[in-house]
Structure formats: C-alpha cells, structure tokens
Amino acid sequence: LAMAATRSVMRAVRVFEFGGPEVLKLQSDVLVPVPKENQVLIKVHACGVNPVETYIRSGTYARKPALPYTPGSDVAGVIESVGEHVTAFKKGDRVFTLETLSGGYAEYAVAAANRVFPLPDKLDFRQGAAIGVPYFTAYRALFQKGCAKAGESVLVHGASGGVGLAACQIARACGLKVLGTAGTEEGMNMILRNGAHQAFNHRDPNYTERIKACTGPGGVDIIIEMLSNVNLDADLQLLSRAGRVMVVGCRGRIEINPRDTMSKESSIIGVSLFLATEEERHECATAVLDGIEAGWLKPVVGLEYPLEKVAQAHEDIICSSGARGKMVLLL
C-alpha cells in the first residue's frame, strides 16, 4: 500500500505514432517509473538532444521502439531511488547516463546502474547531459574503430556539434593534429577553443583546397564524418595512404567512385555506439571519466529548451544553420 501511495505522476514527452516533430506530445500524467533490480531512478535536471532521436521519431531509422515511447538517452540529474542490489549509488548522488530504459525527455528516468556514472561537481547538469552519446561516440570513432594514434592527423567534419566538439577535445588530448570544419565564424572560433589546431568554413567553396594545403601531399589520416551523404566523395580525395573515413552521421545517399579507395588503400568505416560490446563501453567510460578528472573534457552546451519546446528542438537540430555545442532540454 505504501508503494502505491508513492507512485506519483510526472511530465514526460510521449510518441504515439512515428512522424514529424509534431508527434512529440508532452503529457503531465505519466506514471513515474519504479527501478527494478540493478536499476536506478534519476530525477532528470537536463537531457541531451541527439540527431539520431529525430530519425527514430520519424520512423525511418533501422531501430524502431515499440509505441508509445519517450525519447532521450543522455540524462543528467540526481539519484531519486535505487533498486535491489545497487550499491554504487544512493539517493542524492549527482549522475549522468547515456542510456535510459524509460526515456530521458521526462522528469524522472530509469536506467541500468551499470550505464550510470558519477557527475563530478566541476560540471553542471547541462554539461552532464552533453557527455554520454557525443563523447562515447567520438571515442569509439577515433580509437575503437579508427585506430587513431598520437601524431596522426584527424579532420572533424561538422566539428561544432556535440560529437564534433567531443572528437576535437579527445583527439587533441591524445596527441593528434586536429583540423575541424564548421559553417559559421562562431562555430570556427568554438572549435579552435576546444582542441582544433586549425578551423575551416565548409561553406567556403574552396575549403577542401585549403585543407589540402594544410595537410600537404600526405593528406589526412582520419576523417570523422557527420554528414557523409554530402561529404564522402570529397573526403576520399583528402585522405592519406591507408587513411580512413569514420561515418558517424548520414542523412541520405551519395555516389562515390570506389576506385578512390583503391589508389590509397583507404577505408570507409561505419560507427554505431549501439553495437559496442560491454568491454568497449567500459573502455569508453574509463576514457571519458579520466578526461573529466584531467580537466580537458569540458562539454560545450549549445541551445537550451524547456520540455514544452521539445518539437522546436527537434526541428532546430536538423534545420539550424550551424551547430554550436550540444542541444539540451532543461527540466
């Protein structure tokens, strides 16, 4: 009976059908989830918005959640309660996660305890919501899939967004030469402040020539690619011998000439954090927590929205003229 009495309701975004941003419905009578064994309940203070969440919502993505569902995975907040066998956390702990079980666009979210990490006091909740998917994805792209080594060069395409800035910070801290592109002056300045040695405006028609002039005849070793449907063909011309393009983002098809990969024995490698093994996730988490501790991992928060404006956030993350940090919902 006591349990029933405490089972309260919360505000949460629900999706009842796949479609445009308008299918995101904010409801105020959603039951607060209860953490089961090895789970925790987080009182959400901020939740990151990732482009992949718009693809899932539209119904065009390979993974389709069962309807209705609450989107969102990158949550930062405070532990409200813990399920059985959870010893790593207690009520009141500041935490972040990159994967919720109940959905992050809500006042409370349940997550598996082994997917939750302590949020140090030096970072606020907005920054905490900008860690998970961007930094784990950037680390995976650079090292687990891209086999980056100190001394190599990396070009981060679309470096002013959440994953891009994470890639710049990680690559710089690990001894790579970092080049980044952005679409605005502000974006270029931002990536220079966050680890890039040089920045290029990808709206400049000659920007690829400028990159070639910077890298010299050797080319660039690794390209972290957020918009492969636009850039992949040009990327292959920029690579060094045995260079690799890491496909992190794509919004459609593109035509390339496979011969371009033969002349340099280059690789095009897809990156999906969803496919990471438990060991790989642990490696990502260790690198990220070390980066926070060392002080070089500093998430940059971009546009902020209240939960009521979630549809606008989904519209803006796809259509805005240039990313400037990680987009977050504030609760």
C-alpha angles and dihedrals in degrees: 000000000000088000092053091048093057095046097107133171131250143188113266138160113246130192114205097171135017116255145090126341089281091074089071103101121190109215127185099198102063114133115248106245120242118228114239128200112325091005135112133207113226125200098222118229097167137004126197121231115221127190090236089065089063091051092050091047091051091056093234096106124101091241116060119185119217111265132280101039142151115236126219137082110180102082132166124186146097129305108254098180141341133225127231119303094017108135102153095072140037136187111292098027116138109234147162132206137185096206130045126184096210101035132270102236089086143083091253131025135186119221136173108262092232090059093054125087135190114262110219118228091244090072124062124221093262089057090044089058089053097057111068115064097019098051097037090048093047092049092047092049094048103040115009094045104013097045090216117190132196109269095033122113124241129193113204108202110206091014097169096070127084098274092037095055090045090052092050093051095045095044093048092048090051096052104260126139103247126209120176139187129211135167100232139046088243091052092050092051090048094055091048088054090050104054108292115131090202136013130207131193108234089201089066106097091220098045095114089055089052090052090050090050089052097048096039124212092319094070128206122311100212133018120197102206123199097170106035094160087068104030110030097095092050091043091062089058091053098052128108123229106295088009120155136214113212109209105213098153137024134168102183147332131319136185118233136170108242088205086075089069093049097055091061101020086239127167137224108206127185119221124208121168087195089070096052115125122234090258092050092049090051090051091050091049093049092051092047095048090047089052092052090048092048091049101236095101103083114155115219113220116211128178117005125205136182115238090257090065096052093120090054090050091054090049093048099046090061101033106033119116097241137353119244107184132312120330114229140186114222122212 
